[in-house]
Short mmCIF file of C-alpha atoms in Angstrom, two decimals:
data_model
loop_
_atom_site.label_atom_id
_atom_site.label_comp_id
_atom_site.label_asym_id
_atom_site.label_seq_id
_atom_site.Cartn_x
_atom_site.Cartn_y
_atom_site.Cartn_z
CA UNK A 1 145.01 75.59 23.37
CA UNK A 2 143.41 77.91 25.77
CA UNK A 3 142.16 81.24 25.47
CA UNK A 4 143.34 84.77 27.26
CA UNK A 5 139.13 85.12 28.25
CA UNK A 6 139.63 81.14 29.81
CA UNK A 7 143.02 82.38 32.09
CA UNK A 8 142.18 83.57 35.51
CA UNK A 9 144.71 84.98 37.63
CA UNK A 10 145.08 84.39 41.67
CA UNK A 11 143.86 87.65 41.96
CA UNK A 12 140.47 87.30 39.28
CA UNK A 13 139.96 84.20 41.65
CA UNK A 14 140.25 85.85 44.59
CA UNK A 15 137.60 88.36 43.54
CA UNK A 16 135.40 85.92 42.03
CA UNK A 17 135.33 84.35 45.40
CA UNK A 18 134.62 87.31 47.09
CA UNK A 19 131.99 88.45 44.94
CA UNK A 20 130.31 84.90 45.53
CA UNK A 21 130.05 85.00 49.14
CA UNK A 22 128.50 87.99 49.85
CA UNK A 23 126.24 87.19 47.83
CA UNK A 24 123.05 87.03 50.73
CA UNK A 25 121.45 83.63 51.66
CA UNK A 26 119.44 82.35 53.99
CA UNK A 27 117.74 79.28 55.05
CA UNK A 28 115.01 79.36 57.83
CA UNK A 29 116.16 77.18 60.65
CA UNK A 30 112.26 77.26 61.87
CA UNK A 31 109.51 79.49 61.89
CA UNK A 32 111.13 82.18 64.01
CA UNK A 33 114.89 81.96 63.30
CA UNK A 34 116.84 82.27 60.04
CA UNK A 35 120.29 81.37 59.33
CA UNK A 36 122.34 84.21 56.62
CA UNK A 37 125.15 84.29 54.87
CA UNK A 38 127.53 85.46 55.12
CA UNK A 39 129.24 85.10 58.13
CA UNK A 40 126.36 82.42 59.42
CA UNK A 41 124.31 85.18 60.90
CA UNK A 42 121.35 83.86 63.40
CA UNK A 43 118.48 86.36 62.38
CA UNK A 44 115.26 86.43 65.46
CA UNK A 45 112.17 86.45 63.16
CA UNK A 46 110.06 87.69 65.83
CA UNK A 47 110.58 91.83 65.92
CA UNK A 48 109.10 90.90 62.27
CA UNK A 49 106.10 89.80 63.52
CA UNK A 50 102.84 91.61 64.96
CA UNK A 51 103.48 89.85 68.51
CA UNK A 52 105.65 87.66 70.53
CA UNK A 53 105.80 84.24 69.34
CA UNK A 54 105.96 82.88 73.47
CA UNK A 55 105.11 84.34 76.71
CA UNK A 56 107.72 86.26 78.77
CA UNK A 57 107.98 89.02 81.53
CA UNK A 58 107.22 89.91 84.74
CA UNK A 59 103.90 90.39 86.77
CA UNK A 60 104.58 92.08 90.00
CA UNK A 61 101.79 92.72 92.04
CA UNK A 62 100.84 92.95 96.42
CA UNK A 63 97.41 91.46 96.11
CA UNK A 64 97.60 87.80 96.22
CA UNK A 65 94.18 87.35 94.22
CA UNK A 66 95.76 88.79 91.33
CA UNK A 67 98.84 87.11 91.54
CA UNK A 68 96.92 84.03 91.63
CA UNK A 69 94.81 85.28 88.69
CA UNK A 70 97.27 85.58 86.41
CA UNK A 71 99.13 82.74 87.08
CA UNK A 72 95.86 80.88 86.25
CA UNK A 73 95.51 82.84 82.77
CA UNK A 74 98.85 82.58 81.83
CA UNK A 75 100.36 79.58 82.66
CA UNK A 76 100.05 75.45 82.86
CA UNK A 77 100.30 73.76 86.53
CA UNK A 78 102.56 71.20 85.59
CA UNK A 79 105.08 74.31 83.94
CA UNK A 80 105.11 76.26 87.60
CA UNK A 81 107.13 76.37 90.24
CA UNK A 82 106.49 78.91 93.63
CA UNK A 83 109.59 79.94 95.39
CA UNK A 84 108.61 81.91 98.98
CA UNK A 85 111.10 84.17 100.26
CA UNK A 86 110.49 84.40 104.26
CA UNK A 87 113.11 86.98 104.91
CA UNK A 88 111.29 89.37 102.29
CA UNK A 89 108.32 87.60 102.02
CA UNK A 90 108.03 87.65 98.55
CA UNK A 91 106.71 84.51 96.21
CA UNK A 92 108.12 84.33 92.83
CA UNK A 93 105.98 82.01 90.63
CA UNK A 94 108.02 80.70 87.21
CA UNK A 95 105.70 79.80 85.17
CA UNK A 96 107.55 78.01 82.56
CA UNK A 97 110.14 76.51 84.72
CA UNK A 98 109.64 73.43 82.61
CA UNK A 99 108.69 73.08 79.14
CA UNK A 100 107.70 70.12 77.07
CA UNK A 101 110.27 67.84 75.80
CA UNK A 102 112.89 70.07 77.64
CA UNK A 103 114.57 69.25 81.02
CA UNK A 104 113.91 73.23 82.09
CA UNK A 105 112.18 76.11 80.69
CA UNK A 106 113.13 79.53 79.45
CA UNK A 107 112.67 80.57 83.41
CA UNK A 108 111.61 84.39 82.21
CA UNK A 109 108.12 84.34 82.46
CA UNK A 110 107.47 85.38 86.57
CA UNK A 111 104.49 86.68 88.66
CA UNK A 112 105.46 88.17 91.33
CA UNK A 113 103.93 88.62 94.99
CA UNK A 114 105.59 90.63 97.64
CA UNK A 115 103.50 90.81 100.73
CA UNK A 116 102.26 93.99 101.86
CA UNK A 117 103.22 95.28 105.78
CA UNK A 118 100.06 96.85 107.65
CA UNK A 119 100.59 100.16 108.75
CA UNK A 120 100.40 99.20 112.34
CA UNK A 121 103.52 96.02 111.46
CA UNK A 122 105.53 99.09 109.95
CA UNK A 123 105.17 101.53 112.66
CA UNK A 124 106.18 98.89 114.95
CA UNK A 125 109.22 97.87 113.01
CA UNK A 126 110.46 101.17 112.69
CA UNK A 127 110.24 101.51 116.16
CA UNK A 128 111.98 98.46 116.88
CA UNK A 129 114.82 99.08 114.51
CA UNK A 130 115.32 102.96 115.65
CA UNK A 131 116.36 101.45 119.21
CA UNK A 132 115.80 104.67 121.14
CA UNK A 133 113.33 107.22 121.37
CA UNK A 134 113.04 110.19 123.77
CA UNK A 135 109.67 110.97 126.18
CA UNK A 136 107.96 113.29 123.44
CA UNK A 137 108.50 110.85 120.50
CA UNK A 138 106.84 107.60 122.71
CA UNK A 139 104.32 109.48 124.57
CA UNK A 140 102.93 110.74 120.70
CA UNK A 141 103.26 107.18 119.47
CA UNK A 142 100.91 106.07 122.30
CA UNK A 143 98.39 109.21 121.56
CA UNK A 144 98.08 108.31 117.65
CA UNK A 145 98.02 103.88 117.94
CA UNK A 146 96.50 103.86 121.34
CA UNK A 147 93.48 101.97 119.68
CA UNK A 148 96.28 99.18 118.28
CA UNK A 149 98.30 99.19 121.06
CA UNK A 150 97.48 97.78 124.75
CA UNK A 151 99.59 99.19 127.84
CA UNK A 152 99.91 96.23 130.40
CA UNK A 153 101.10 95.78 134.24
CA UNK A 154 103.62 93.44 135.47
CA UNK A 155 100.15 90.98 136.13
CA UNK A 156 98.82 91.67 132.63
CA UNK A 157 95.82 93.35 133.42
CA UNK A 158 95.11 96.60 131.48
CA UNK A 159 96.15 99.90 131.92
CA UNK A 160 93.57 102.66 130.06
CA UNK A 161 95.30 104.25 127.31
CA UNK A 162 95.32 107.88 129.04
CA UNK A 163 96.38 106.89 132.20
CA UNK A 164 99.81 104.96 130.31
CA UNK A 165 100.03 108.11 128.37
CA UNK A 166 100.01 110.84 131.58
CA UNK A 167 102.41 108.07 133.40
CA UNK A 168 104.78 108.19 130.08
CA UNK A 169 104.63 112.17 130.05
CA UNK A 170 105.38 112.50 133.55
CA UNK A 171 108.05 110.35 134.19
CA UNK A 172 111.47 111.05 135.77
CA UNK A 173 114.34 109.30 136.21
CA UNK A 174 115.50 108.73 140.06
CA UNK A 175 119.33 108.21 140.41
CA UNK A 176 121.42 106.57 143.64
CA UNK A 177 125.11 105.98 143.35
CA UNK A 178 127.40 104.27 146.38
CA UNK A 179 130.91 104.27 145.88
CA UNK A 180 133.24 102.26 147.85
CA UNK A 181 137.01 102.55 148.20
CA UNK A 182 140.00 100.73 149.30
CA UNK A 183 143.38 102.15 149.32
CA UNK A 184 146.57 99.97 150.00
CA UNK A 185 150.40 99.98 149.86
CA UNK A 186 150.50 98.88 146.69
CA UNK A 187 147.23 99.04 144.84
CA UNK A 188 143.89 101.25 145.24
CA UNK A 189 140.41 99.87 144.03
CA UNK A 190 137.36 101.96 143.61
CA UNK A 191 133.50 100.64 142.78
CA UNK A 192 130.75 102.48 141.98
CA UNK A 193 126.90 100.52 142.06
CA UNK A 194 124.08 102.95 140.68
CA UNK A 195 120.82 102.44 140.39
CA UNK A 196 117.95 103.39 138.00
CA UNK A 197 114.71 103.81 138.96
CA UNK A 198 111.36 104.75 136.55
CA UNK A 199 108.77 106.49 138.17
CA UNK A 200 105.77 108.58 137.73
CA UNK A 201 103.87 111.08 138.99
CA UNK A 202 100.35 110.00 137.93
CA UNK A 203 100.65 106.11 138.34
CA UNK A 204 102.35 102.96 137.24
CA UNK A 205 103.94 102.83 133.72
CA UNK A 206 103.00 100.45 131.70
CA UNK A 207 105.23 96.81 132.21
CA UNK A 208 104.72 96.04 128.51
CA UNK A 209 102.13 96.50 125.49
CA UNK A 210 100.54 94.24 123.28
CA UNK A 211 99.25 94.34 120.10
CA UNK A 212 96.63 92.24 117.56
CA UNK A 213 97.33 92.81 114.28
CA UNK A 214 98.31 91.14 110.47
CA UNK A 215 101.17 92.32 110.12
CA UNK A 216 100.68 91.47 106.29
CA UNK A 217 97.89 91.91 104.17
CA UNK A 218 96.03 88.79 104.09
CA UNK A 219 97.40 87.09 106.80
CA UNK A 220 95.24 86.43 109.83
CA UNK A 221 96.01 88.59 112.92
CA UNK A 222 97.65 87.61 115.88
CA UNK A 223 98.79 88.68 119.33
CA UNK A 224 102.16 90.70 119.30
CA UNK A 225 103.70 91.38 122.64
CA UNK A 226 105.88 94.48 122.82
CA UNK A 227 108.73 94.66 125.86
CA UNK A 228 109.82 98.04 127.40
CA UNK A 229 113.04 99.04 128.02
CA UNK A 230 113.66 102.23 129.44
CA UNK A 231 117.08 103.67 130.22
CA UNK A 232 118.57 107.09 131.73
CA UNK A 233 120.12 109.68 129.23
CA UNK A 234 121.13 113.20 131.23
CA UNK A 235 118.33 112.41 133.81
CA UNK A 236 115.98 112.25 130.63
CA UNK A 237 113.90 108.59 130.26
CA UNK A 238 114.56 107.05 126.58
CA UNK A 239 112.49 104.48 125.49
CA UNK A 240 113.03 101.54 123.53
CA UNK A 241 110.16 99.42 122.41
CA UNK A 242 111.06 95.85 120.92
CA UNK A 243 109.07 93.02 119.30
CA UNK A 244 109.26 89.92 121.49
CA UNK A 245 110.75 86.72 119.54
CA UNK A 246 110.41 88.92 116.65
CA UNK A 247 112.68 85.80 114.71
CA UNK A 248 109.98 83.66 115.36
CA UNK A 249 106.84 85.90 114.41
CA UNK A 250 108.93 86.13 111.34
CA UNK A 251 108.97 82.50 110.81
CA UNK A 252 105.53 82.16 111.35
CA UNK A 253 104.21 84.78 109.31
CA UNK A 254 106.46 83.05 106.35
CA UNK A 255 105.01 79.83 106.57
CA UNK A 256 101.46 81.00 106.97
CA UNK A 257 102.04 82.49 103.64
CA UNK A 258 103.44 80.21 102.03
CA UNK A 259 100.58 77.71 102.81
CA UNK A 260 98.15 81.07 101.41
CA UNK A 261 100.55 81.19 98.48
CA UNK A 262 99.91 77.19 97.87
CA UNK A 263 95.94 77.16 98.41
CA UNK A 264 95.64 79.99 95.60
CA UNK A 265 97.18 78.87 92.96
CA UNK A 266 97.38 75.45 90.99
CA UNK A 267 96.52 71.91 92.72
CA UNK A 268 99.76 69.92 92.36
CA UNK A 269 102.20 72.93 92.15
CA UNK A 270 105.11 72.89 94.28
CA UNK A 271 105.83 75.86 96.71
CA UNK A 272 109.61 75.80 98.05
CA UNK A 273 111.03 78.02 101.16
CA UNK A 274 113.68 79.88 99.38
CA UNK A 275 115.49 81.79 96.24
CA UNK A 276 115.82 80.22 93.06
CA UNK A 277 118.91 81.48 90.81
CA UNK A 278 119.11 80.56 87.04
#
């Protein structure tokens, strides 16, 4: 015979049931991670703790000694991998790309190097990508980087600085047009041929320029030649100044970097041309 105290009802079960499982457990999965009840929570250990329990972040830096520095304090050669960027000519070390007794590492622990332009390589680039530029805005740009940049005749020889920059001031823009016409039953054609023609007052201008310079921090200098385009707006000479095979300076000033990249940091590493995504 049972008792009243020994019935339980669906609902006293229910409860009971209830009452049990939020009742809090937990079991530590490993030193760092618990599992709880209820609901088979995951529970990070580590904002527990004094410190990280693994390295992680980024290092972003434009001197390449301390990129390589810290990549030597901070990291294994046989966990790194170097990724150069030429376009932005950037390296991105991952220095726990792989991990032991994994097939691939966290990937969140960088050092970053992005090269840094000399301010003669940005002045030039500016003035390559602004196209055009009026008399005033050249003839200063000669006056301030005249000890950078070389004016040059059509043999290459060189022209003095002042001389390029009186011949640039004093400049004017000589204009012939001949039109001929035909006029028919049935059709009439007109064509007009004009003519440009540079000249100044005080002497030749300058065929083209040249320049010796970096271009990046760190990178050894080299000869930049500059062509010189000048064109007729209103009567008034514009100027446009352009970076000869710029594509392939830009290829060569990536690979040189890359090989600086490589002879800094760890024997053995591998440094790839491109982005890495994952």
């Amino acid at each position: 015979m049972s008792y009243y105290k020994d019935y339980q009802t669906e609902s006293a079960v229910a409860a009971a049931l209830t009452e049990d499982s939020s009742l809090l457990r937990h079991e530590l999965v490993n030193e760092h991670t618990a599992l709880i009840n209820p609901n088979a929570k995951i529970l990070d250990l580590e904002q527990f703790d004094a410190g990280r329990n693994r390295k992680r972040g980024i290092f972003a830096t434009q001197d390449i000694d301390s990129f390589a520095d810290y990549i030597e304090l901070n990291a294994q050669p046989e966990h790194i991998s170097v990724f150069v960027d030429k376009n932005q000519m950037r390296a991105v070390a991952i220095l726990n790309f792989d991990a032991d007794g994994f097939e691939q590492g966290r990937l969140d622990h960088k050092a970053v190097l992005d090269a840094e332009r000399t301010v003669m390589f940005k002045k030039l680039m500016g003035m390559h990508d602004m196209g055009r530029c009026n008399q005033k805005v050249f003839a200063e740009f000669l006056e301030d980087w005249g000890h950078k940049v070389v004016a040059r005749d059509a043999d290459g020889n060189e022209i003095e600085n002042a001389k390029a920059i009186n011949a640039v001031r004093n400049m004017r823009i000589d204009e012939s047009a001949q039109t001929d016409s035909h006029a028919g039953n049935y059709r009439e054609t007109r064509s007009r041929l004009e003519s440009v023609e540079a000249k100044s007052i005080d002497g030749a201008l300058p065929a083209y320029f040249t320049v010796n310079d970096e271009c990046y921090q760190g990178i050894p200098a080299r000869n930049l030649a500059l062509r010189l385009g000048i064109s007729n707006d209103d009567g008034q000479p514009v100027f446009k100044l352009e970076i000869k095979a710029l594509q392939s300076v830009r290829d060569e000033l990536a690979k040189e970097f890359a090989d600086i990249v490589a002879t800094r940091v760890f024997d053995g590493v591998s440094v790839c041309i491109g982005q890495f995504q994952g």
